[in-house]
Coordinates of C-alpha atoms and ligand atoms in Angstrom, one line a residue:
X7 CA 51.1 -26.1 -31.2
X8 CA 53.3 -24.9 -34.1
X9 CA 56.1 -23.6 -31.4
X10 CA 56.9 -20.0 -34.1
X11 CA 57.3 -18.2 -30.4
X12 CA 60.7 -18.3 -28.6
X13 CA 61.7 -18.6 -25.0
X14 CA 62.1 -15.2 -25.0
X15 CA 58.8 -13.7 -27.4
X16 CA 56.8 -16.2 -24.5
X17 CA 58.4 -14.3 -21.7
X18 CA 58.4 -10.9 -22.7
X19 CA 54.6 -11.9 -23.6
X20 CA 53.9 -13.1 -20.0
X21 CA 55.8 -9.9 -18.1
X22 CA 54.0 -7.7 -20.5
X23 CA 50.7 -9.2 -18.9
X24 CA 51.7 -9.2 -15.4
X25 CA 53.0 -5.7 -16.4
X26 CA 49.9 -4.3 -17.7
X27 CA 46.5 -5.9 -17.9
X28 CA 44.2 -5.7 -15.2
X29 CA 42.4 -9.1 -15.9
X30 CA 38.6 -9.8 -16.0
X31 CA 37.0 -11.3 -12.8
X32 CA 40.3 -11.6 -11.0
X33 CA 41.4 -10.7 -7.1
X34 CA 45.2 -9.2 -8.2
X35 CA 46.2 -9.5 -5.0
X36 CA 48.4 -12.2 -4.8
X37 CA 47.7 -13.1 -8.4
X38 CA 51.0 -11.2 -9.1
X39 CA 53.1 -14.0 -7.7
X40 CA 52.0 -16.4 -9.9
X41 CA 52.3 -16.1 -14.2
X42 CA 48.8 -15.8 -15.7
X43 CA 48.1 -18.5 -17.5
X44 CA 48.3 -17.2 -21.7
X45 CA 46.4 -19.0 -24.3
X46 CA 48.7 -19.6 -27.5
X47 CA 46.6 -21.3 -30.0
X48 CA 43.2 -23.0 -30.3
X49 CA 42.4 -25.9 -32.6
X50 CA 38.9 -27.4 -32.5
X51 CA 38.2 -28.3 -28.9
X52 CA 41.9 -28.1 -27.6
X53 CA 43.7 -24.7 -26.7
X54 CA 47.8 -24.9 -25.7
X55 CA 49.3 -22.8 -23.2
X56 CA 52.6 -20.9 -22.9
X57 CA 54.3 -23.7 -21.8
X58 CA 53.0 -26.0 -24.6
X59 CA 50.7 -27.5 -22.5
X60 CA 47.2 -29.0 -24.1
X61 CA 44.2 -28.7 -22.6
X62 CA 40.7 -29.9 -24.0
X63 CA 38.5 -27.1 -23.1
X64 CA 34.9 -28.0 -22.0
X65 CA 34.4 -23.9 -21.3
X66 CA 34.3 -23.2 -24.9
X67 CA 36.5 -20.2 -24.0
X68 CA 35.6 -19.8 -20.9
X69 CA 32.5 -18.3 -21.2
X70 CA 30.4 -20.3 -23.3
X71 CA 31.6 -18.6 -26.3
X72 CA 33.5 -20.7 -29.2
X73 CA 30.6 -22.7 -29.8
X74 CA 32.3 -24.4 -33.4
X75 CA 35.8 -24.7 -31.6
X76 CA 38.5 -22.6 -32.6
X77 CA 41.1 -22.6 -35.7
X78 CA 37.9 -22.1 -38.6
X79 CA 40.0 -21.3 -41.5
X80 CA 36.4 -20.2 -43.4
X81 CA 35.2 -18.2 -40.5
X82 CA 38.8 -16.3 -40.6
X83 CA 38.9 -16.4 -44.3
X84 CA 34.6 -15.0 -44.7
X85 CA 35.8 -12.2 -41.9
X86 CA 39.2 -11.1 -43.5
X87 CA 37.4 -11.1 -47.7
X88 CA 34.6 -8.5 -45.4
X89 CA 37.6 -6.6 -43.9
X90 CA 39.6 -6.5 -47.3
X91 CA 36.1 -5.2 -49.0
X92 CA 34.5 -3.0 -46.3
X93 CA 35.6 -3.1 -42.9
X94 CA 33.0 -0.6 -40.9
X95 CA 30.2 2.2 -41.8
X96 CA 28.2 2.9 -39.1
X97 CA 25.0 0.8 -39.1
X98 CA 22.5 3.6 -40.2
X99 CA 23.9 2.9 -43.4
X100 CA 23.8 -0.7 -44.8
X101 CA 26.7 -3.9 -45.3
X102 CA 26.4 -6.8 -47.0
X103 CA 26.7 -9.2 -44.5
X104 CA 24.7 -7.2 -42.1
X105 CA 21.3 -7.9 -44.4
X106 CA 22.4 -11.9 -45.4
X107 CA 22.7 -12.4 -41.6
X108 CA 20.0 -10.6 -40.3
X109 CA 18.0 -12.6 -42.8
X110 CA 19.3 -16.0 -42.2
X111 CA 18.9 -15.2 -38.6
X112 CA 14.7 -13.9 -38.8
X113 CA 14.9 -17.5 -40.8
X114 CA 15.5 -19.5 -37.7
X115 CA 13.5 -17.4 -35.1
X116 CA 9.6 -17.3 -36.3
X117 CA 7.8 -14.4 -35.1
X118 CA 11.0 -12.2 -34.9
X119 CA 11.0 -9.8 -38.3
X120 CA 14.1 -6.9 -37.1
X121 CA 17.9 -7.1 -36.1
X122 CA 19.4 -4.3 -33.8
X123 CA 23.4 -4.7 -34.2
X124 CA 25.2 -3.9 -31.4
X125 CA 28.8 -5.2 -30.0
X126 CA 28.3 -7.0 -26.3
X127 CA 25.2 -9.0 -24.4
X128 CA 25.0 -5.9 -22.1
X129 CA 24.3 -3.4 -24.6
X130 CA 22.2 -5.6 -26.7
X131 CA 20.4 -6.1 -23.2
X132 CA 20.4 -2.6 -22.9
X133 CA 18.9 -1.6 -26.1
X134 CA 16.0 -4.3 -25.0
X135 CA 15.6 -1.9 -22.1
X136 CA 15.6 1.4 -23.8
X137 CA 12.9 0.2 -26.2
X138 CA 10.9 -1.1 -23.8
X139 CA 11.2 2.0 -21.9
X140 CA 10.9 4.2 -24.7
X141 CA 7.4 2.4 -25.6
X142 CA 6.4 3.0 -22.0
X143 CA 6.8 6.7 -23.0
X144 CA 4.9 6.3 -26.2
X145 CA 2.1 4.0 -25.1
X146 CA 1.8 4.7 -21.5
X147 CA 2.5 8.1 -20.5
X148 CA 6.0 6.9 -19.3
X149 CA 4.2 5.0 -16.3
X150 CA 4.9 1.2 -17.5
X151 CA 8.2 1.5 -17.3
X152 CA 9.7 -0.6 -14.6
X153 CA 11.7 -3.9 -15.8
X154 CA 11.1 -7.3 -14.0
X155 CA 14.5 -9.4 -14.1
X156 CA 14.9 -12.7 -12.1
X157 CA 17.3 -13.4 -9.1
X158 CA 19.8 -15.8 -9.8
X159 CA 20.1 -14.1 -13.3
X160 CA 22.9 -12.3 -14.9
X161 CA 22.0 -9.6 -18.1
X162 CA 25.4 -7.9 -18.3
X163 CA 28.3 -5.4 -16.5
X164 CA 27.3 -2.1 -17.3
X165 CA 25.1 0.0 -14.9
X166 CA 21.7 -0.9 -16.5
X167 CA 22.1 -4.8 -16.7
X168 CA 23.6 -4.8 -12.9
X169 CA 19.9 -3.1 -12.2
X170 CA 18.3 -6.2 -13.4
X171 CA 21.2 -8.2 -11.9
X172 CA 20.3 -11.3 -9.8
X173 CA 23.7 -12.0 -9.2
X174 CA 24.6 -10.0 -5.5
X175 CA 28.0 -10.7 -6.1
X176 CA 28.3 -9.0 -9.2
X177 CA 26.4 -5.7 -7.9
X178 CA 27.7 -5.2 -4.6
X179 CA 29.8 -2.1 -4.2
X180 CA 28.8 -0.5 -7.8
X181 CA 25.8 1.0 -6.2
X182 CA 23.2 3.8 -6.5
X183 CA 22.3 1.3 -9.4
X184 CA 19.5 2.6 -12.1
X185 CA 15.8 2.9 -10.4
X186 CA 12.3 1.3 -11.9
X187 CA 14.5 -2.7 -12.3
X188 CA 12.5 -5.3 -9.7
X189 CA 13.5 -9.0 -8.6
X190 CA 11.3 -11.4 -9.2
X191 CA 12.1 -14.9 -7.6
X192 CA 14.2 -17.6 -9.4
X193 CA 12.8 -20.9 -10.5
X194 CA 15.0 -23.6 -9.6
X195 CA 13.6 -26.9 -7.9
X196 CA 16.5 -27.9 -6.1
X197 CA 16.4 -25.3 -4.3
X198 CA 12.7 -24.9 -3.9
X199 CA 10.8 -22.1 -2.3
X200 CA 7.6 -24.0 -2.2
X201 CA 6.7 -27.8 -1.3
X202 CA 5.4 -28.6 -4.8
X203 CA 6.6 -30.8 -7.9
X204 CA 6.6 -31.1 -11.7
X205 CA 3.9 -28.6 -13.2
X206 CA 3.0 -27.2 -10.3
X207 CA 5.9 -26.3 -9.2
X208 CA 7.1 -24.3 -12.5
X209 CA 2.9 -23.0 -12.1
X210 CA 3.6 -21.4 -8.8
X211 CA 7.3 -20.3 -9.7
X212 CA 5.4 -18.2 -12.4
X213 CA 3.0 -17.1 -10.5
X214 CA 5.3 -15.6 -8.1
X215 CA 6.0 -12.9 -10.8
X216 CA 2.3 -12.3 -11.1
X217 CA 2.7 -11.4 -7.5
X218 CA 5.9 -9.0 -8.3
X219 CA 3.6 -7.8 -10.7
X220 CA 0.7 -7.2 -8.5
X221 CA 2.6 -5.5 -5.5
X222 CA 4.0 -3.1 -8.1
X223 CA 1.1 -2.5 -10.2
X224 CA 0.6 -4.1 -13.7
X225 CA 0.3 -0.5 -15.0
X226 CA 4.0 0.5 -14.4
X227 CA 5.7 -3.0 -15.2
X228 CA 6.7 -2.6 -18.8
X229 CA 9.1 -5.6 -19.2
X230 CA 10.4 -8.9 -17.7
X231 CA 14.0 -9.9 -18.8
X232 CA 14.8 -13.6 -18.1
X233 CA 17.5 -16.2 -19.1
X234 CA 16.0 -19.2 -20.9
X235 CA 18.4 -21.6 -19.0
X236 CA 20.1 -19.2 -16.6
X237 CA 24.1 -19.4 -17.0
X238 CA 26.2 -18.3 -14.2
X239 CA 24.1 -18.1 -11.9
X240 CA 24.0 -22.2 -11.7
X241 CA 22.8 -23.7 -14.7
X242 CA 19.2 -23.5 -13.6
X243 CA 16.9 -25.8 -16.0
X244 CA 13.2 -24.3 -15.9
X245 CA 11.1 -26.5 -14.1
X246 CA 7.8 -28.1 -16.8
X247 CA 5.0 -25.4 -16.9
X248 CA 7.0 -22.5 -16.0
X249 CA 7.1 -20.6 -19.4
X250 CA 3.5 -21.4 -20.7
X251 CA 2.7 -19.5 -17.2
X252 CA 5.1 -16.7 -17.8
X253 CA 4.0 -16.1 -21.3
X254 CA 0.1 -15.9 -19.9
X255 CA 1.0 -13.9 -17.2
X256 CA 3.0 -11.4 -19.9
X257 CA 0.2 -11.3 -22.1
X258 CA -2.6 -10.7 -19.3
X259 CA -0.7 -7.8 -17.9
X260 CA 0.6 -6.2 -21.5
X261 CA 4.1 -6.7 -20.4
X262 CA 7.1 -7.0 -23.1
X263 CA 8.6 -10.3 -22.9
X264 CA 12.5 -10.0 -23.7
X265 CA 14.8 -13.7 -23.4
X266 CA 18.3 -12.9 -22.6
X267 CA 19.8 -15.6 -25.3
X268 CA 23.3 -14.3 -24.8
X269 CA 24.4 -17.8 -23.7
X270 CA 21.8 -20.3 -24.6
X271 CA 21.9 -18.5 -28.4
X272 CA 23.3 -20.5 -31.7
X273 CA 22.6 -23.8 -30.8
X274 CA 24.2 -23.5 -27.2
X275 CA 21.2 -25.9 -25.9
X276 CA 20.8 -28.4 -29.0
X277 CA 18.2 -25.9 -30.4
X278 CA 19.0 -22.1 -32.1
X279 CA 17.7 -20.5 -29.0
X280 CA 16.8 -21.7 -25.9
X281 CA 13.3 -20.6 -25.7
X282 CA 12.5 -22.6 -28.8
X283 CA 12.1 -25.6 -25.9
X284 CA 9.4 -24.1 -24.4
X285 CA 7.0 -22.6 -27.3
X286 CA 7.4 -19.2 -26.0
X287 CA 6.8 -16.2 -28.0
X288 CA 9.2 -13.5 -26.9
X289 CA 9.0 -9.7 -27.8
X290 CA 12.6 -9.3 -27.7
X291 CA 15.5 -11.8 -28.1
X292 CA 19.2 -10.9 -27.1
X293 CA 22.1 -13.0 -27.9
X294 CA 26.3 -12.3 -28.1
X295 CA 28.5 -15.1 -27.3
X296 CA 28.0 -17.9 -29.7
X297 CA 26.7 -15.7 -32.7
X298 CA 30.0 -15.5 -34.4
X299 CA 31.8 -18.0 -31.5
X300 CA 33.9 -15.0 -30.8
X301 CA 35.5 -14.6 -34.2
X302 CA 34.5 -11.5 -34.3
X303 CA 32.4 -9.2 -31.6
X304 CA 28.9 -8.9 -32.4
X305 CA 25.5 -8.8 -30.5
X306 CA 22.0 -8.7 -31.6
X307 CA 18.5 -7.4 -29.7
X308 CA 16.3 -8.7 -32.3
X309 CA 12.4 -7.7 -31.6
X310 CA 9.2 -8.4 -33.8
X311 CA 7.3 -6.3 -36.3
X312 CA 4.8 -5.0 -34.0
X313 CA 7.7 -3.6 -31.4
X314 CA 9.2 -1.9 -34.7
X315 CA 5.8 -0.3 -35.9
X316 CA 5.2 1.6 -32.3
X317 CA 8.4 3.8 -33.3
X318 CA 7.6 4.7 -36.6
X319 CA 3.6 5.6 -34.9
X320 CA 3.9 9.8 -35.2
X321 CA 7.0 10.7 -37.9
X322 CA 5.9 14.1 -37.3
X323 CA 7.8 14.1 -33.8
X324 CA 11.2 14.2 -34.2
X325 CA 12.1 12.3 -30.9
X326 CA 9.4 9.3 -31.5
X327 CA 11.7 6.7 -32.8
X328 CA 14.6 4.6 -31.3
X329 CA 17.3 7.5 -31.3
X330 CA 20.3 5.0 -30.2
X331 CA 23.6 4.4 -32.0
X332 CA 26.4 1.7 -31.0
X333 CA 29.3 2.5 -33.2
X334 CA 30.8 -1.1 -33.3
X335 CA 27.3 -2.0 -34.1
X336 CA 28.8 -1.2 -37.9
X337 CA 31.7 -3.7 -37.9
X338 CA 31.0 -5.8 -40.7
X339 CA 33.2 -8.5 -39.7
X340 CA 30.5 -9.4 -36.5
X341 CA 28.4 -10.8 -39.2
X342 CA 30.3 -12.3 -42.2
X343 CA 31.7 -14.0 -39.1
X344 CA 28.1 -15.3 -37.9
X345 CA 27.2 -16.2 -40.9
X346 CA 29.7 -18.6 -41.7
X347 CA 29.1 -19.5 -38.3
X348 CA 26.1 -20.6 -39.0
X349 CA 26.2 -21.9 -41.8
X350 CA 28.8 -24.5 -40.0
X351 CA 26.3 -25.7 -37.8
X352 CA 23.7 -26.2 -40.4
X353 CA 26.3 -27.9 -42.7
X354 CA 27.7 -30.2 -39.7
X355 CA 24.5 -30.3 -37.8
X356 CA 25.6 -29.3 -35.2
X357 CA 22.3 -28.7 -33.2
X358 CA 22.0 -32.4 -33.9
X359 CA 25.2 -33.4 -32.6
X360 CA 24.5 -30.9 -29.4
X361 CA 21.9 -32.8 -28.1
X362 CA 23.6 -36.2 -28.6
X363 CA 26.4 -35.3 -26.9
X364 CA 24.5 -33.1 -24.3
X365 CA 22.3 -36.6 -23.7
X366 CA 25.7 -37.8 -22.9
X367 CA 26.8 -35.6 -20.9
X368 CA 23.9 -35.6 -18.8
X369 CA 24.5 -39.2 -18.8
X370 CA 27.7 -39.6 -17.6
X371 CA 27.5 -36.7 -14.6
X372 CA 24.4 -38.6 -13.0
X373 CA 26.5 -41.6 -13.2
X374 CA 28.9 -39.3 -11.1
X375 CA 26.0 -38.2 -8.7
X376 CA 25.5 -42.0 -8.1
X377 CA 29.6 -42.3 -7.4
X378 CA 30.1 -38.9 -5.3
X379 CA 27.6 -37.8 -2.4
X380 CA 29.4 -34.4 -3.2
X381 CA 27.2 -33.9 -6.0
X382 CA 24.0 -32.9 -4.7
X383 CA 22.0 -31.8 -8.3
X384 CA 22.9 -32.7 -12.1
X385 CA 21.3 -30.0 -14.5
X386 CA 21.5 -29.0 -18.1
X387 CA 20.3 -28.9 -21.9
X388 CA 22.3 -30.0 -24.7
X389 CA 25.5 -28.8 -23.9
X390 CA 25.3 -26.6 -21.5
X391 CA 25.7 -28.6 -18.3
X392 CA 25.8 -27.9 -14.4
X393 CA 26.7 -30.0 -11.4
X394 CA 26.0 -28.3 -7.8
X395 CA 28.4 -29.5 -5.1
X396 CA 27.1 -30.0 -1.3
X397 CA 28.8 -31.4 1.8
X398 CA 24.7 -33.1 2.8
X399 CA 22.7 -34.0 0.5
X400 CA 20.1 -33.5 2.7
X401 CA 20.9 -30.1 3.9
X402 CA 22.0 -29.1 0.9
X403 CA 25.1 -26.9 2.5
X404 CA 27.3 -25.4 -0.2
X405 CA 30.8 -27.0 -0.4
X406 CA 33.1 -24.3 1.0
X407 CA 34.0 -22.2 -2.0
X408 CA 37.9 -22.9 -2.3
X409 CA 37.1 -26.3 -2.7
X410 CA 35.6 -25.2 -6.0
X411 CA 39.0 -23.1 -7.1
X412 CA 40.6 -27.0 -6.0
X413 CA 38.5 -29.1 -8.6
X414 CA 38.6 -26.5 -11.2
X415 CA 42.0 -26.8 -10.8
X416 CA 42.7 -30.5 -10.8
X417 CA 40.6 -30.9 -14.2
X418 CA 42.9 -28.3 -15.5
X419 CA 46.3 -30.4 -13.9
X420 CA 44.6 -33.8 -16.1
X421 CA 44.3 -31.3 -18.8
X422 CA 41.1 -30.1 -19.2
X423 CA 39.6 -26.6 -18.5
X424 CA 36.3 -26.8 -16.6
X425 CA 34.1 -23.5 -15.3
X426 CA 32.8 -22.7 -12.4
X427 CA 30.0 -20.4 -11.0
X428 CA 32.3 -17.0 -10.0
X429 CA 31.0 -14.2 -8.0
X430 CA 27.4 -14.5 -8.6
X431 CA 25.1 -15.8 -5.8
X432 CA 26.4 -14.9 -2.1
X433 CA 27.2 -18.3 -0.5
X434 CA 26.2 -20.5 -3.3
X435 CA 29.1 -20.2 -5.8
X436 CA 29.1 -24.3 -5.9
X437 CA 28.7 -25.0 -9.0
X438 CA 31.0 -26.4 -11.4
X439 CA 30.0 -25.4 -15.3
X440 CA 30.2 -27.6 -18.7
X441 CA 29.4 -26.3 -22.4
X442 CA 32.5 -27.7 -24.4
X443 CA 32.2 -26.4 -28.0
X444 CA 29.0 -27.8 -30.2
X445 CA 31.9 -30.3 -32.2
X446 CA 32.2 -32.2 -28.9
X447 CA 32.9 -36.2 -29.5
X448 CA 31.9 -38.5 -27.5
X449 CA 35.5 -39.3 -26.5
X450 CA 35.7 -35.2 -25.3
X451 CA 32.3 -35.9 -23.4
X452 CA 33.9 -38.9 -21.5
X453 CA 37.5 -37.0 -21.1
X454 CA 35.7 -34.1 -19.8
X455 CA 33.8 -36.2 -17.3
X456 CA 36.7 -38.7 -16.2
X457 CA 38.6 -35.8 -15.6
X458 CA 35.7 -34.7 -13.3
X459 CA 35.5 -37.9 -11.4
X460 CA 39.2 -37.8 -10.5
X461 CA 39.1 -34.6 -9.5
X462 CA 36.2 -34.9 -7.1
X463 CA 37.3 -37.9 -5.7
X464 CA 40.7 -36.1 -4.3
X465 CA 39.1 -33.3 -3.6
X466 CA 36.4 -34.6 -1.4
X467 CA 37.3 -38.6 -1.0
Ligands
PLP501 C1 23.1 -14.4 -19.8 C2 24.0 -13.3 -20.0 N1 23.6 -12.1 -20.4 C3 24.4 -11.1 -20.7 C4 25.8 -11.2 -20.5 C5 26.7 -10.0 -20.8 O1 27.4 -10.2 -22.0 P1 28.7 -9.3 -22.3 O2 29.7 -9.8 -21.4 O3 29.0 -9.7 -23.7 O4 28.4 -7.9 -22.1 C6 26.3 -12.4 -20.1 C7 27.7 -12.6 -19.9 O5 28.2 -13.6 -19.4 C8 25.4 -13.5 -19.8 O6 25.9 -14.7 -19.4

């Protein structure tokens, strides 16, 4: 850390905070009598505190954001040459960047032909919904209009995405919530809700939509939103012959497929998107955090030609196209920024070194499953890894929550900043989160995971 702040700028800093911001996903209560914990600086994989401490941060911000790691002098450099040349018109207009990355982007997702620029995963969730809603209204006499979304799933904060939220935590109390959004059940083994395995396991996981489907009526079920690898709500894996099923059942029924990429997107799993794993054709694709790695604020809902021909079907009536503006939608720094991020992870192949170091990973957290009878499940894909935490293996009973807070927090004491599911599944916020930036050596890997050892074994013996 370069130390240019004094004592005093770091203080007035950290009462300006306590003074005034109401910080995201925190209880206040009691919050006050500690100082928040200020981020300074960021180089590559490490961020330093106000206090000059170092941490190496297997979070990539937190929330599975900076996937290049932090301190890009060309990222910075691509968004500030953008800002000095155009800095915003709003998006019905064209930008430079906007058509270089919308075309490197189509480059990388085959099938996909049309970018819809928007400024956060919830709205580029959101604009998912309103088209498929829309096309309901075109195609089907507004009747095939209700959403599927998947519990255990998480699309966003804003009233629409908490509809299709699988996450109880996160929706509880913001009610009447939008109608025509339905749950269908989540896919994860560990927790299994039938006594199957392997294929048939992932067979009869999909088919349980089919049944969602069914009760409801294929004729009103316009859309099914789901999370390639789901994030938050416990780094779920998809079990073999899940999404083969899912994309049958979706084209049987004439339902709009749309993959909530907002994590999994820009290499996050070793691959551009996550669906790519699973040869799945989606209708729409939605990604935010990684697509600039949070140099700038930009989102996409990217869809296919034939999703983009059905609003252009009757010119003669004004309201038949997609009548939606986002106004940040227009920043041009959102894609000078993503495009010099991705260019960095072509150039430094990155995807490469994902899945390396997500192997790992993977590696060295079953070798702490063998070590801990805490950790009941090791789950992930390239680097974006999950451990769930049990007091019996065999009855798989959640450690109790604060125990959680208590690891998280003795990683961070050794130094390094590990996440945690927060607020999302009533009683099963147990796990603890990994998806360190895409640079990751395999000396972070091992730090990350040593660190993770210690902290279990004083936190549970
Ligand atoms: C899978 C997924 N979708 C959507 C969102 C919402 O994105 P944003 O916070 O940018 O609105 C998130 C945020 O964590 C997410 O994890």
């Amino acid at each position: 850390m370069d130390g240019a702040l004094s004592k005093n700028d770091i203080s007035h800093i950290v009462e300006a905070d306590k003074a005034h911001i109401w910080h995201h996903l925190i209880q206040h209560k009691g919050f006050e009598t500690n100082d928040p914990r200020i981020i300074l600086e960021g180089k590559g994989m490490r961020v330093w505190d106000q206090h000059g401490r170092e941490f190496l941060d297997a979070v990539s911000g937190g929330v599975w954001t900076v996937n290049v790691g932090y301190g890009r002098e060309s990222i910075a450099k691509a968004v500030y040459d953008q800002l000095m040349k155009l800095c915003y018109f709003a998006q019905s207009a064209g930008s430079i960047p906007g058509s270089l990355f919308a075309e490197k982007l189509i480059e990388k997702m085959p099938g996909m032909s049309r970018v819809y620029y928007t400024n956060s995963g919830s709205e580029a969730n959101e604009k998912a919904f309103k088209m498929i809603r829309q096309i309901a209204h075109k195609k089907y006499g507004g009747k095939k209009h209700k959403i599927l979304y998947r519990d255990r799933d998480y699309h966003g904060g804003t009233l629409a995405t908490m509809s299709a939220g699988g996450q109880d935590e996160r929706v509880m109390q913001y009610g009447p919530l939008a109608p025509g959004f339905v749950r269908v059940p989540h896919c994860m083994q560990y927790r299994a809700q039938w006594d199957l395995s392997g294929e048939e396991y992932g067979q009869r996981a999909a088919d349980a939509i089919e049944e969602v489907i069914l009760a409801e009526g294929p004729d009103t079920v316009g859309g099914l939103c789901l999370e390639p690898v789901t994030a938050g709500g416990g780094v779920i894996t998809p079990p073999p012959g899940y999404w083969e099923r899912v994309q049958e059942i979706c084209t049987k029924y004439d339902i709009l497929l749309h993959i909530d990429e907002v994590v999994c997107g820009i290499g996050r799993t070793g691959t551009w998107f996550g669906y790519q794993h699973y040869g799945i054709k989606p209708d729409f694709v939605t990604m935010a955090k990684g697509v600039a790695s949070g140099y700038a604020a930009i989102a996409c809902c990217v869809t296919t030609e034939e999703v983009f021909e059905m609003f252009k079907d009757d010119a003669s009536d004004k309201l038949n196209y997609f009548r939606d503006i986002s106004t940040f939608g227009g920043c041009t720094a959102g894609p000078a920024a993503a495009l010099e991020n991705m260019r960095i992870i072509e150039d430094e192949n990155l995807l490469e070194n994902c899945t390396n170091m997500g192997e790992r990973m993977m590696g060295n957290l079953h070798g702490l499953m063998e070590k801990h009878k805490v950790v009941g499940d090791v789950r992930g894909k390239g680097l974006f890894c999950g451990i769930e935490l049990v007091s019996d293996r065999k009855t798989k009973e959640p450690v109790p929550e604060p125990t959680i807070a208590q690891t998280v927090a003795e990683c961070g004491a050794q130094g390094v900043i590990i996440g945690a599911s927060n607020r999302s599944v009533p009683g099963l916020n147990n796990c603890l989160c990994f998806s360190p930036a895409l640079i990751a050596t395999a000396d972070d890997i091992d730090q990350i995971t040593d660190a993770v050892d210690v902290a279990l074994g004083k936190v549970y013996g």
